[in-house]
mmCIF file of C-alpha atoms in Angstrom:
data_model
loop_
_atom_site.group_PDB
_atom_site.id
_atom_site.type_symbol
_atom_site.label_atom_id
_atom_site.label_comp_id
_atom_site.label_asym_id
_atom_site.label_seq_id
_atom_site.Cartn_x
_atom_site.Cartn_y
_atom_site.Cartn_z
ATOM 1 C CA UNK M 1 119.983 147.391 65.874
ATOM 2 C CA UNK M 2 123.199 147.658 63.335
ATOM 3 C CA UNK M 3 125.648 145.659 63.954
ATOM 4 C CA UNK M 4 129.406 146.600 62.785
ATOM 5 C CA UNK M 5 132.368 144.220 62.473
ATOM 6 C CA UNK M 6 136.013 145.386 61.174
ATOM 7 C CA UNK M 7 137.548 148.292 61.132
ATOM 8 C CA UNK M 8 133.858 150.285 62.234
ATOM 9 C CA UNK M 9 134.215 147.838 65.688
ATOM 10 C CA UNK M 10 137.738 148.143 66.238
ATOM 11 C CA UNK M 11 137.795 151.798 66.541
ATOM 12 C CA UNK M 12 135.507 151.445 69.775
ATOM 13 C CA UNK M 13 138.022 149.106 70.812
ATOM 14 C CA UNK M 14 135.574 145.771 70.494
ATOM 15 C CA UNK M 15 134.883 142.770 68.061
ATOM 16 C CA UNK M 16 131.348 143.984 66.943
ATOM 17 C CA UNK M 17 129.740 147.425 67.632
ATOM 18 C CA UNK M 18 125.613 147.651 68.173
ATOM 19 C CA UNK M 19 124.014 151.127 67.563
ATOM 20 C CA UNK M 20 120.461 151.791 66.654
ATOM 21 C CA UNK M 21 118.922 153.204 64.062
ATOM 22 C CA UNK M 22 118.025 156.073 65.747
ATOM 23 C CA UNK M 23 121.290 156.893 67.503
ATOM 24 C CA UNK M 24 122.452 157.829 64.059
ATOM 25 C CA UNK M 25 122.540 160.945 62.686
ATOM 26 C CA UNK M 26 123.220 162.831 59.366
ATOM 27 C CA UNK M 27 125.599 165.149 59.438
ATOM 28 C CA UNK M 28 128.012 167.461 57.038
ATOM 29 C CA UNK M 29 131.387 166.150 57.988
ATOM 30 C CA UNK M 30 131.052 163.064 59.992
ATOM 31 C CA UNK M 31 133.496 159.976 60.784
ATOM 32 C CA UNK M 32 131.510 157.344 58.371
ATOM 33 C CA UNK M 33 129.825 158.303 54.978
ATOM 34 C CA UNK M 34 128.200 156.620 52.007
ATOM 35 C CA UNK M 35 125.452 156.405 49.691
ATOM 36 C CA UNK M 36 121.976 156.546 49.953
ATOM 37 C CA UNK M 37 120.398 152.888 48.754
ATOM 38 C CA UNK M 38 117.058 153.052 49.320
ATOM 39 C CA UNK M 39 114.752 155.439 51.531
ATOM 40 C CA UNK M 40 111.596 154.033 53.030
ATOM 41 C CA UNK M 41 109.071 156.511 54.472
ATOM 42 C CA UNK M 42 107.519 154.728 57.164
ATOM 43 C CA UNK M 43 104.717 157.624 58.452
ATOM 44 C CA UNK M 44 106.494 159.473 61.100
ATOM 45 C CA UNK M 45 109.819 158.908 60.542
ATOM 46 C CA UNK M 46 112.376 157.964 57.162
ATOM 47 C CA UNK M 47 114.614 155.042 57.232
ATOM 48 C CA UNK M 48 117.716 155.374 55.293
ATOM 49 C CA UNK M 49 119.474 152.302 54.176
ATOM 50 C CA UNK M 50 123.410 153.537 53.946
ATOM 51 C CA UNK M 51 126.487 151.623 52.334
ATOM 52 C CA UNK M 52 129.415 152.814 54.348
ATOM 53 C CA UNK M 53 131.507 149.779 53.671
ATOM 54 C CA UNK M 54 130.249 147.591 56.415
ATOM 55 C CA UNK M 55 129.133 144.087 56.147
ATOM 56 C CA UNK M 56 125.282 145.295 55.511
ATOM 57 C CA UNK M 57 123.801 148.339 54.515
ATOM 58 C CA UNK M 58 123.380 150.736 58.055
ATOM 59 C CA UNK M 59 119.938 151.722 59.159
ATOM 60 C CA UNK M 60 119.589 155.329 59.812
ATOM 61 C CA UNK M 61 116.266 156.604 61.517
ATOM 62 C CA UNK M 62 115.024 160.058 60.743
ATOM 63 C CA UNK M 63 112.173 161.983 61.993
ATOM 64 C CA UNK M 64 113.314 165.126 60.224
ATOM 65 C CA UNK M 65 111.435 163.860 56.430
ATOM 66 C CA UNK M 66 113.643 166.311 54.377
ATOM 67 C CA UNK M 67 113.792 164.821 51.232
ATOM 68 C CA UNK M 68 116.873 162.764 50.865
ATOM 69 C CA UNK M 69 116.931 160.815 47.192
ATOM 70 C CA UNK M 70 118.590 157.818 46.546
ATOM 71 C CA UNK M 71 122.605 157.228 45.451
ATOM 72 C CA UNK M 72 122.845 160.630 47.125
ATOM 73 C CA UNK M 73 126.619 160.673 49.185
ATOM 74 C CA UNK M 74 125.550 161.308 53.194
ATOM 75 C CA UNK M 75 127.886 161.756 56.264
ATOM 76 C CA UNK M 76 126.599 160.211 59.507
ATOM 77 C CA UNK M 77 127.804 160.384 63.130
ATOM 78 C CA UNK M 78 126.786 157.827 65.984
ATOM 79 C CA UNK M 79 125.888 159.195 69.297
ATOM 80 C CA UNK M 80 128.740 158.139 71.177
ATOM 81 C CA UNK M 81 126.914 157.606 74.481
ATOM 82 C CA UNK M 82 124.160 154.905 72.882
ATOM 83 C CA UNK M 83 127.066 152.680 71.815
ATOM 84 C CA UNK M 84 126.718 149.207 72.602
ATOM 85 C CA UNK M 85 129.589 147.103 72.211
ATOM 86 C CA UNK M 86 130.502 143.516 72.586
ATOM 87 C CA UNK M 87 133.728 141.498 72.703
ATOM 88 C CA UNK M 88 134.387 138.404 70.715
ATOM 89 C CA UNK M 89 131.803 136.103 72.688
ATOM 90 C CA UNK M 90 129.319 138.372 72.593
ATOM 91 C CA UNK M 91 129.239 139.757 76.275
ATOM 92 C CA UNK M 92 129.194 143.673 76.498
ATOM 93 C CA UNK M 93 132.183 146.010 76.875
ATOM 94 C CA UNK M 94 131.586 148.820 79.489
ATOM 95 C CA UNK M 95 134.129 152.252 80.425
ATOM 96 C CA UNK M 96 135.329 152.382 83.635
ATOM 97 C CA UNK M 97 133.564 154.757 85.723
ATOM 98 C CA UNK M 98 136.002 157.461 84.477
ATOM 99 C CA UNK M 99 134.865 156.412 80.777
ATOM 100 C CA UNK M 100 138.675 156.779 80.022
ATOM 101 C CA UNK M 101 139.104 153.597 78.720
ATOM 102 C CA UNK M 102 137.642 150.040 77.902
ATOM 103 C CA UNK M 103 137.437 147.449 79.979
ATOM 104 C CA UNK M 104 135.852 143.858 79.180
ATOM 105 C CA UNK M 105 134.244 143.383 82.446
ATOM 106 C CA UNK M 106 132.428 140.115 82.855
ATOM 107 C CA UNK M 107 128.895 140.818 84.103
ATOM 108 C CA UNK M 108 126.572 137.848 85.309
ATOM 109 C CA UNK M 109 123.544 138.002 83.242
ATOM 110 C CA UNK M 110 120.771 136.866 85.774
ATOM 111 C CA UNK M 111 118.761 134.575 84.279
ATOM 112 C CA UNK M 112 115.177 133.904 85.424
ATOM 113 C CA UNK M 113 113.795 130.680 83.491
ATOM 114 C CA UNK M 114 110.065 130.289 83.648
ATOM 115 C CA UNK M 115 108.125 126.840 83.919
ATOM 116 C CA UNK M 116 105.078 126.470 83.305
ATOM 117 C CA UNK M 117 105.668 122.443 85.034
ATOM 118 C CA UNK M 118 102.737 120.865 83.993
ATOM 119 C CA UNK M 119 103.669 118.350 81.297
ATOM 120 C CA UNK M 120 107.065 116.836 83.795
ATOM 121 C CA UNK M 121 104.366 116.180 85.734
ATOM 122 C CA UNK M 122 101.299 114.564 83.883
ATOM 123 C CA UNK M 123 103.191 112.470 80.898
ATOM 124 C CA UNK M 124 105.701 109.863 81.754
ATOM 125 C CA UNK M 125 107.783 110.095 78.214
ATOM 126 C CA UNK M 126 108.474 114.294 79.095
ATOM 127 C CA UNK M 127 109.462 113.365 82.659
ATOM 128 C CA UNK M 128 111.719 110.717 81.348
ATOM 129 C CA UNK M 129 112.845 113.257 78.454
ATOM 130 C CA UNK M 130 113.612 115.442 81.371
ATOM 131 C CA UNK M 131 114.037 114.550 84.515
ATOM 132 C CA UNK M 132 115.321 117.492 86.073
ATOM 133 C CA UNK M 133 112.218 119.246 84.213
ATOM 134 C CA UNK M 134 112.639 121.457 81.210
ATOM 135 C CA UNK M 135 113.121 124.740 83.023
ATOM 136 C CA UNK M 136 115.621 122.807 85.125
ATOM 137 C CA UNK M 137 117.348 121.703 82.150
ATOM 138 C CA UNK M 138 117.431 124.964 80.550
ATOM 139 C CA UNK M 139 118.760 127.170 83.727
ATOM 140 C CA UNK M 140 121.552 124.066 84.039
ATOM 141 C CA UNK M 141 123.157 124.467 80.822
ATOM 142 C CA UNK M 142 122.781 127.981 80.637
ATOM 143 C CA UNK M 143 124.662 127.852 83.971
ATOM 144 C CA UNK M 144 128.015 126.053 82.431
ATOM 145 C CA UNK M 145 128.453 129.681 80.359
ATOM 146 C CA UNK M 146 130.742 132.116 81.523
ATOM 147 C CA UNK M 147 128.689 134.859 82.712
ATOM 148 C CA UNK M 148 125.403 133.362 83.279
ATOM 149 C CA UNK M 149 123.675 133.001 86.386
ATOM 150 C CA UNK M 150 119.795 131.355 85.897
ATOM 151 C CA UNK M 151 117.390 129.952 88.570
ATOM 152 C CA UNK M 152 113.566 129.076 87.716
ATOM 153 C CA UNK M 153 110.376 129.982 88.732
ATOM 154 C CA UNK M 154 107.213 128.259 87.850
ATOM 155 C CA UNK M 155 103.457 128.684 87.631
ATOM 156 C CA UNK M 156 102.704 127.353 90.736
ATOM 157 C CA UNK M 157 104.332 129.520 92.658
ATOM 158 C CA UNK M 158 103.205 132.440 94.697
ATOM 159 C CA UNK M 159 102.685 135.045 91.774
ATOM 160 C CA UNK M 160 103.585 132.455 89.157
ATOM 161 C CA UNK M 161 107.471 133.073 90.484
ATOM 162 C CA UNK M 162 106.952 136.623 88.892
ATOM 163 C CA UNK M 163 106.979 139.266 91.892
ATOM 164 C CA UNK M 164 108.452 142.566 91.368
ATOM 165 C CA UNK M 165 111.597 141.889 93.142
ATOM 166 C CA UNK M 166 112.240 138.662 91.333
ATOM 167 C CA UNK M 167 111.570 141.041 87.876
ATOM 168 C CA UNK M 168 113.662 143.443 89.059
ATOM 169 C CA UNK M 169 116.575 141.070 89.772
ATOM 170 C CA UNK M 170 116.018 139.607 86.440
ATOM 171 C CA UNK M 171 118.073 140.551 83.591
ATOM 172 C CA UNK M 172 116.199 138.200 80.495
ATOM 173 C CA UNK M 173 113.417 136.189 81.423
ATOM 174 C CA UNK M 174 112.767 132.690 79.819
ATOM 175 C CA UNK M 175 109.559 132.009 78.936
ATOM 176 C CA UNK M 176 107.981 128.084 78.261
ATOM 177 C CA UNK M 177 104.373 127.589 78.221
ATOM 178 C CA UNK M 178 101.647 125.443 76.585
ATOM 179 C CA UNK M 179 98.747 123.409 78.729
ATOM 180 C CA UNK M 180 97.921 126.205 80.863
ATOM 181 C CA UNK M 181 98.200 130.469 78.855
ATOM 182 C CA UNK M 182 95.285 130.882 80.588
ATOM 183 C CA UNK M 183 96.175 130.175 84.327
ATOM 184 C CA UNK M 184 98.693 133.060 84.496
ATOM 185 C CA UNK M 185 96.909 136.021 85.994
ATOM 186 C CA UNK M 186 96.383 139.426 84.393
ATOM 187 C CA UNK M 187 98.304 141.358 86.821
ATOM 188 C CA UNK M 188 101.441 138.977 86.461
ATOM 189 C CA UNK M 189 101.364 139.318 82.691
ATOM 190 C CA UNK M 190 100.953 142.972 83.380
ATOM 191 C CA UNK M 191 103.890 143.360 85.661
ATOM 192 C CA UNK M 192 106.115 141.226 82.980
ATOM 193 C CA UNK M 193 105.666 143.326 80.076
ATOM 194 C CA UNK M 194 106.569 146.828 82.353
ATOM 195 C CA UNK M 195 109.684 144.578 83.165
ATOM 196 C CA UNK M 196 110.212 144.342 79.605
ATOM 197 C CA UNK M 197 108.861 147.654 78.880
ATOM 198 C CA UNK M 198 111.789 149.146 81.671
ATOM 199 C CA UNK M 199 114.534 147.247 79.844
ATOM 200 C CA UNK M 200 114.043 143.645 81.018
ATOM 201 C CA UNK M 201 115.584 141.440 78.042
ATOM 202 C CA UNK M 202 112.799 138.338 77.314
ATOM 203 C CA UNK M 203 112.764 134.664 75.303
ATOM 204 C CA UNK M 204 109.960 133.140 74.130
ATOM 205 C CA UNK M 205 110.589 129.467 73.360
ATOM 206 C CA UNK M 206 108.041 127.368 71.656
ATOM 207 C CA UNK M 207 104.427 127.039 72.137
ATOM 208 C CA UNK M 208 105.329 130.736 73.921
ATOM 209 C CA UNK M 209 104.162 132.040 71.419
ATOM 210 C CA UNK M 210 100.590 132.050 72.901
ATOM 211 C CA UNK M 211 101.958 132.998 76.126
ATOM 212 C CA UNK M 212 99.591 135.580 77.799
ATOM 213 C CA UNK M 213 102.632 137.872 77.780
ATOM 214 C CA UNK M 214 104.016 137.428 74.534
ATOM 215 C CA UNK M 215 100.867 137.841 72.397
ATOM 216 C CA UNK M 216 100.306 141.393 74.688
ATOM 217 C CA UNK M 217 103.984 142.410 74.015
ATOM 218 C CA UNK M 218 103.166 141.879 70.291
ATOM 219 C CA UNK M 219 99.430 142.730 70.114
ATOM 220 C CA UNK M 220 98.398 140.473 67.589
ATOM 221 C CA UNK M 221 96.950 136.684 68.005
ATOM 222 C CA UNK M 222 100.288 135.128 67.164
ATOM 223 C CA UNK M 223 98.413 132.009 65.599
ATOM 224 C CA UNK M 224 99.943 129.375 63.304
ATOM 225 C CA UNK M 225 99.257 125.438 61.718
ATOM 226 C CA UNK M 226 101.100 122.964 63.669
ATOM 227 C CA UNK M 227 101.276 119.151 63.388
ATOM 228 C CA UNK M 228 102.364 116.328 66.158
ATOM 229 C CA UNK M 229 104.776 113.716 63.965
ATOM 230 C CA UNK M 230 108.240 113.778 65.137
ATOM 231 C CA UNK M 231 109.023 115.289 61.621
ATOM 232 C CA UNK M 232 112.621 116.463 60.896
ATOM 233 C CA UNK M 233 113.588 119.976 61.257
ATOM 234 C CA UNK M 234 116.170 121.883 59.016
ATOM 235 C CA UNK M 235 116.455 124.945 60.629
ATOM 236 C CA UNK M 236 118.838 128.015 58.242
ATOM 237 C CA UNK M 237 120.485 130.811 59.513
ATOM 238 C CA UNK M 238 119.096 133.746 57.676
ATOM 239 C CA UNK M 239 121.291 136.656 59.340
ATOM 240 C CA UNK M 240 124.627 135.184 59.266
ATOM 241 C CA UNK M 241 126.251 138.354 61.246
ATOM 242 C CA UNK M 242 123.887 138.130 63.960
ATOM 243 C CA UNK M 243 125.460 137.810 67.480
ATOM 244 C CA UNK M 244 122.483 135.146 68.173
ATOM 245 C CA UNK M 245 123.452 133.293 65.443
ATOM 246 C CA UNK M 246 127.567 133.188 66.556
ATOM 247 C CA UNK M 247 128.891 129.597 65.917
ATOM 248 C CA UNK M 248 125.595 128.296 64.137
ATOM 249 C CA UNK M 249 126.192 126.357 61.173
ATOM 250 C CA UNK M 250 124.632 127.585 58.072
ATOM 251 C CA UNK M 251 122.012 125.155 58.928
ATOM 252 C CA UNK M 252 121.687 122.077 60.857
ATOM 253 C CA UNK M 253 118.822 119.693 61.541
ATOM 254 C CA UNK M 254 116.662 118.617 64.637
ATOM 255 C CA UNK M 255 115.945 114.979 64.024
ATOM 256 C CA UNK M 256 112.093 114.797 65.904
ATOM 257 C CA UNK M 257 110.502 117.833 66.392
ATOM 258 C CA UNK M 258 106.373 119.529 66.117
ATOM 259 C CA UNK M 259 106.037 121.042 62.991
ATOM 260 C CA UNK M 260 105.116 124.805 62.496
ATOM 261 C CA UNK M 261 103.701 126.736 59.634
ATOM 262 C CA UNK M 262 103.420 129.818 58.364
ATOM 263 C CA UNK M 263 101.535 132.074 58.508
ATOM 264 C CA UNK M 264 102.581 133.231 61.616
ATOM 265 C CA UNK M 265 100.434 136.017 62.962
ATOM 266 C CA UNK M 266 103.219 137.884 64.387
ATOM 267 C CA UNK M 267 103.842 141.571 63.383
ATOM 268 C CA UNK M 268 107.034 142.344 61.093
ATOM 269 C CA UNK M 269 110.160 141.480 63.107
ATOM 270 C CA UNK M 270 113.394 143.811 63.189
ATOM 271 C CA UNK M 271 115.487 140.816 62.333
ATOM 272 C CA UNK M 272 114.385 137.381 61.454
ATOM 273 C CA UNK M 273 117.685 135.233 62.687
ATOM 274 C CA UNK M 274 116.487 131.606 61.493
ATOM 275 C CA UNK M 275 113.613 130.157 59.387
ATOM 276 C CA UNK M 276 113.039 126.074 59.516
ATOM 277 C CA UNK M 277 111.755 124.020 57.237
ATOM 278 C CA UNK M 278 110.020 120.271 58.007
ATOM 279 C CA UNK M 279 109.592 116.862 56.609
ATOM 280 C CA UNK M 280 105.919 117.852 55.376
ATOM 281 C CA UNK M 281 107.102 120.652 53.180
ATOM 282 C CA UNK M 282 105.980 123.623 55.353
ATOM 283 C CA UNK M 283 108.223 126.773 56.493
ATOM 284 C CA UNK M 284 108.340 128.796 59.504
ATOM 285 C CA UNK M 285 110.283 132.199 60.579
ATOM 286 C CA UNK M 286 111.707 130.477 63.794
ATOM 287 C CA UNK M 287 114.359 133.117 65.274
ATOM 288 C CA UNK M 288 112.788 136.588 65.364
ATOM 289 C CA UNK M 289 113.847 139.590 67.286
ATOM 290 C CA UNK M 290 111.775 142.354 68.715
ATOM 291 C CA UNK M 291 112.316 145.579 70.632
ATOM 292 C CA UNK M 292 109.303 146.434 72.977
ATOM 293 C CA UNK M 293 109.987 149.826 74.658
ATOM 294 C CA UNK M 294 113.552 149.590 75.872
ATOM 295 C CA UNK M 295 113.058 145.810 76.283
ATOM 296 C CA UNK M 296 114.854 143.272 73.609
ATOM 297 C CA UNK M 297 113.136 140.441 72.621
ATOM 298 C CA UNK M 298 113.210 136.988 71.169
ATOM 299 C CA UNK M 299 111.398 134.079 69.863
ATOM 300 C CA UNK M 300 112.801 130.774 69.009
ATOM 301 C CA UNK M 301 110.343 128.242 67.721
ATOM 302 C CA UNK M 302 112.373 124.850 68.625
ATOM 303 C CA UNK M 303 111.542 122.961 71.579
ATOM 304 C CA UNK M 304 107.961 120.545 71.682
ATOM 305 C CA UNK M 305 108.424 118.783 75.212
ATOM 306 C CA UNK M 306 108.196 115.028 73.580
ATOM 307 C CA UNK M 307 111.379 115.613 71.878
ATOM 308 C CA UNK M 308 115.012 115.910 73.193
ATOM 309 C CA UNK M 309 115.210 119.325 71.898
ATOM 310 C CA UNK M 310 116.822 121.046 74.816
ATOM 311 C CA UNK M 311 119.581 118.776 74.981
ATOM 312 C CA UNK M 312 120.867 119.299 71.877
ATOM 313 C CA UNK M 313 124.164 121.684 71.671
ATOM 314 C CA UNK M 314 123.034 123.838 68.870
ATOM 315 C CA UNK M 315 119.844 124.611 70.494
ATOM 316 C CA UNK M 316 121.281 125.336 73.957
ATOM 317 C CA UNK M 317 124.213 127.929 72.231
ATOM 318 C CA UNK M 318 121.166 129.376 70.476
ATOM 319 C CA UNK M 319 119.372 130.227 73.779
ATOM 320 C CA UNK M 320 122.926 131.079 75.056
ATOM 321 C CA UNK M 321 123.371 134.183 72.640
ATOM 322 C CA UNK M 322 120.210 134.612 72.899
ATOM 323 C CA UNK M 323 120.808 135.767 76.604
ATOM 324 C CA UNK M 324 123.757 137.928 75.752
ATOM 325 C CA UNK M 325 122.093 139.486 72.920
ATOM 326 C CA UNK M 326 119.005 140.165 75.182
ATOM 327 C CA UNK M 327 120.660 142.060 77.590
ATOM 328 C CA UNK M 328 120.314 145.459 78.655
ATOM 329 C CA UNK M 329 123.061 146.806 80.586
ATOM 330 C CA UNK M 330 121.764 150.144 80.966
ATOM 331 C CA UNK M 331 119.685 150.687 84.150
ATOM 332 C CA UNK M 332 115.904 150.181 83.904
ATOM 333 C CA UNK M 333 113.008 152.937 83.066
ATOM 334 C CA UNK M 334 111.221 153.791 86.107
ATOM 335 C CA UNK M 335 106.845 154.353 85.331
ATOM 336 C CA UNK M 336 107.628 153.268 81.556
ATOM 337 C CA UNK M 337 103.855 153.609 81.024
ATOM 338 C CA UNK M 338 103.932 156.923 82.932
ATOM 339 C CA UNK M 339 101.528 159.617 80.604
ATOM 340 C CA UNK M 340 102.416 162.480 82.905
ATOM 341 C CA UNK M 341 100.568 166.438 82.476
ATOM 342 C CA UNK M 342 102.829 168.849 81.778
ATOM 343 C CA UNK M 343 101.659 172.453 83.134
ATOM 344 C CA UNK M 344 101.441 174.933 81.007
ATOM 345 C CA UNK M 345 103.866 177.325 83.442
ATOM 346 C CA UNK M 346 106.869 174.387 82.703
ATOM 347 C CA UNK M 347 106.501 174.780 78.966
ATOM 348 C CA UNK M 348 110.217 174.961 78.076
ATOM 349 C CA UNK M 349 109.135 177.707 75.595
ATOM 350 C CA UNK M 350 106.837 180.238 76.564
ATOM 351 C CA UNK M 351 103.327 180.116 75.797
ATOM 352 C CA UNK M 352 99.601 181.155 76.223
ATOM 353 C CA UNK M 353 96.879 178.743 77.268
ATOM 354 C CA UNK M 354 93.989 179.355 74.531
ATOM 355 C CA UNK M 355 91.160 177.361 74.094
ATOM 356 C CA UNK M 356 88.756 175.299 76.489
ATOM 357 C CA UNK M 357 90.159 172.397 78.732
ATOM 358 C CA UNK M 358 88.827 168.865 80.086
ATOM 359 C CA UNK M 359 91.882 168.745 82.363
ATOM 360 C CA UNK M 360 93.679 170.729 84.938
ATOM 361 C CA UNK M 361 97.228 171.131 85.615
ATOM 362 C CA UNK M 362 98.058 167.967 87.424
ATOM 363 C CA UNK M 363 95.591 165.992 86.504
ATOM 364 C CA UNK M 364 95.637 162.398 85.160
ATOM 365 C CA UNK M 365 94.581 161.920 82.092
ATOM 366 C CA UNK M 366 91.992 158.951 80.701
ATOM 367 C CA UNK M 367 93.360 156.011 80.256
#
């Protein structure tokens, strides 16, 4: 997503204005112009990179592949009805139902916090570390925010806590798991990712990123080095603009803390927020944002259960934009892995049916 500060914001009448890449179109005379600074031709589609005066260059995504050469002068127009904007902490700006004007309505974010509860349980210094466990301790600060609203679940409960009406009364999911990917059934990691798939917003925190759901939201093994010796963590902000990254130092340090390295078997993120570097010399990408159907997502490396982590301030405002940034207001996709038949008679053009068929009007496909 682009994100617009200034004078670009303040004409929707909020602090910073989201719109993605694809909600952006050229036109001849539009309300923001500027030149062409690189063109990358990704297969299906062209990504223009545009300097219209805004902090960073503006994304535009084009499926139309007519040539358009760099330093070349383009006029764009957003599509005034995927606008996303926020107000100045972060939380999204709706219309009024008459779409008239702007009103900054505070909406609860509901915030489901996942457990996986096993270490609280099994080693005395993590249930001293945190007492009221760590999804506990998570949903409690996240509950001192203005607009928050988080309960837990936990892998012992029925359906791992993840039924469909808990999903669907779940605006970002929290995710924390380590001893036991492999307990959480098929169907539940199924059911998550059409959550996130409709719209749900999700965090992965930690050892997450082996999480049964996570590594199928990214199809790839997700695999890194890792080492167990309370090393010091510097951890940079590497997208200073980024709502997640709103009131984060440049950098600041996490005194104890696992160590991760890179490579990180991830696939290329749209934005990577905050990389970390540790006592041993290795590097990590530690804040990286994804966007799985209409779902956003985010993984933040910080948080090996020995270690205070999740008390620390910085940490907790991280997860706390986090949410915000997460969040989907719109309403969710119904069926988002729906592959429906179209007849041939509701063609929107007409046409002639030619050639020999496996399928009938109607009928499902393979799948």
């Amino acid at each position: 997503m682009n994100f617009l500060t200034g004078k670009f914001a303040e004409a929707e009448g909020c602090t910073t204005l989201g719109v993605w890449s694809e909600h952006i179109e050229v036109v001849d005379n539009g309300p923001w112009s500027g030149e062409v600074l690189h063109v990358e031709d990704l297969g299906p589609d062209l990504f223009l990179f545009v300097e219209i005066g805004s902090d960073d260059s503006v994304i535009v995504r084009r499926s139309d592949k007519t040539n358009i050469p760099g330093s070349t002068r383009v006029s764009l127009v957003r599509k005034p009805e995927h606008l996303h904007r926020f107000d100045k902490a972060g939380l999204p700006i709706r219309r009024d139902p008459q779409g008239l004007r702007l009103k900054e309505i505070m909406m609860t974010i509901r915030v489901t916090v996942w457990g996986e509860n096993v270490h609280e349980h099994k080693n005395k210094v993590v249930a001293q570390i945190y007492p009221a466990t760590m999804h506990g301790t998570i949903a409690g600060f996240l509950n001192r925010e203005n607009g928050i609203s988080a309960s837990t679940v936990t892998l012992q409960d029925p359906e791992h806590g993840m039924t469909a009406e808990r999903l669907a009364e779940t605006d970002v999911l929290i995710w924390w798991g380590h001893a036991a990917h492999g307990d959480v059934a098929d169907a539940v990691v199924e059911r998550v990712c059409e959550a996130v798939w409709s719209g749900m917003g999700a965090i992965f925190l930690h050892s997450a990123h082996f999480a049964k759901p996570f590594k199928r939201l990214m199809g790839a093994p997700c695999n890194l080095s890792w080492r167990e010796a309370g090393e010091r963590e510097r951890i940079w902000v590497t997208s200073r603009q980024h709502p997640i990254a709103r009131g984060i130092p440049d950098h600041f340090e996490i005194e104890y803390e696992e160590m991760y390295g890179e490579p990180f078997g991830v696939p290329e993120p749209l934005e990577t927020v905050f990389i970390s570097w540790f006592q041993g010399g290795e590097v990590f990408r530690s804040g990286l944002t994804y966007r799985r159907g209409a779902g956003n997502i985010f993984y933040f490396r910080p948080g090996h259960e020995t270690y205070p982590t999740y008390h620390q301030p910085l940490v907790q405002k991280i997860i706390a934009n986090a949410v915000r940034w997460a969040h989907n207001p719109e309403g969710r996709i119904a069926m988002p892995t729906e592959a429906p038949n179209r007849a041939v008679a509701n063609a929107l053009e007409p046409i002639v049916e030619r050639g020999p068929r496996l399928h009938h009007d109607g009928e499902e496909g393979y799948r």
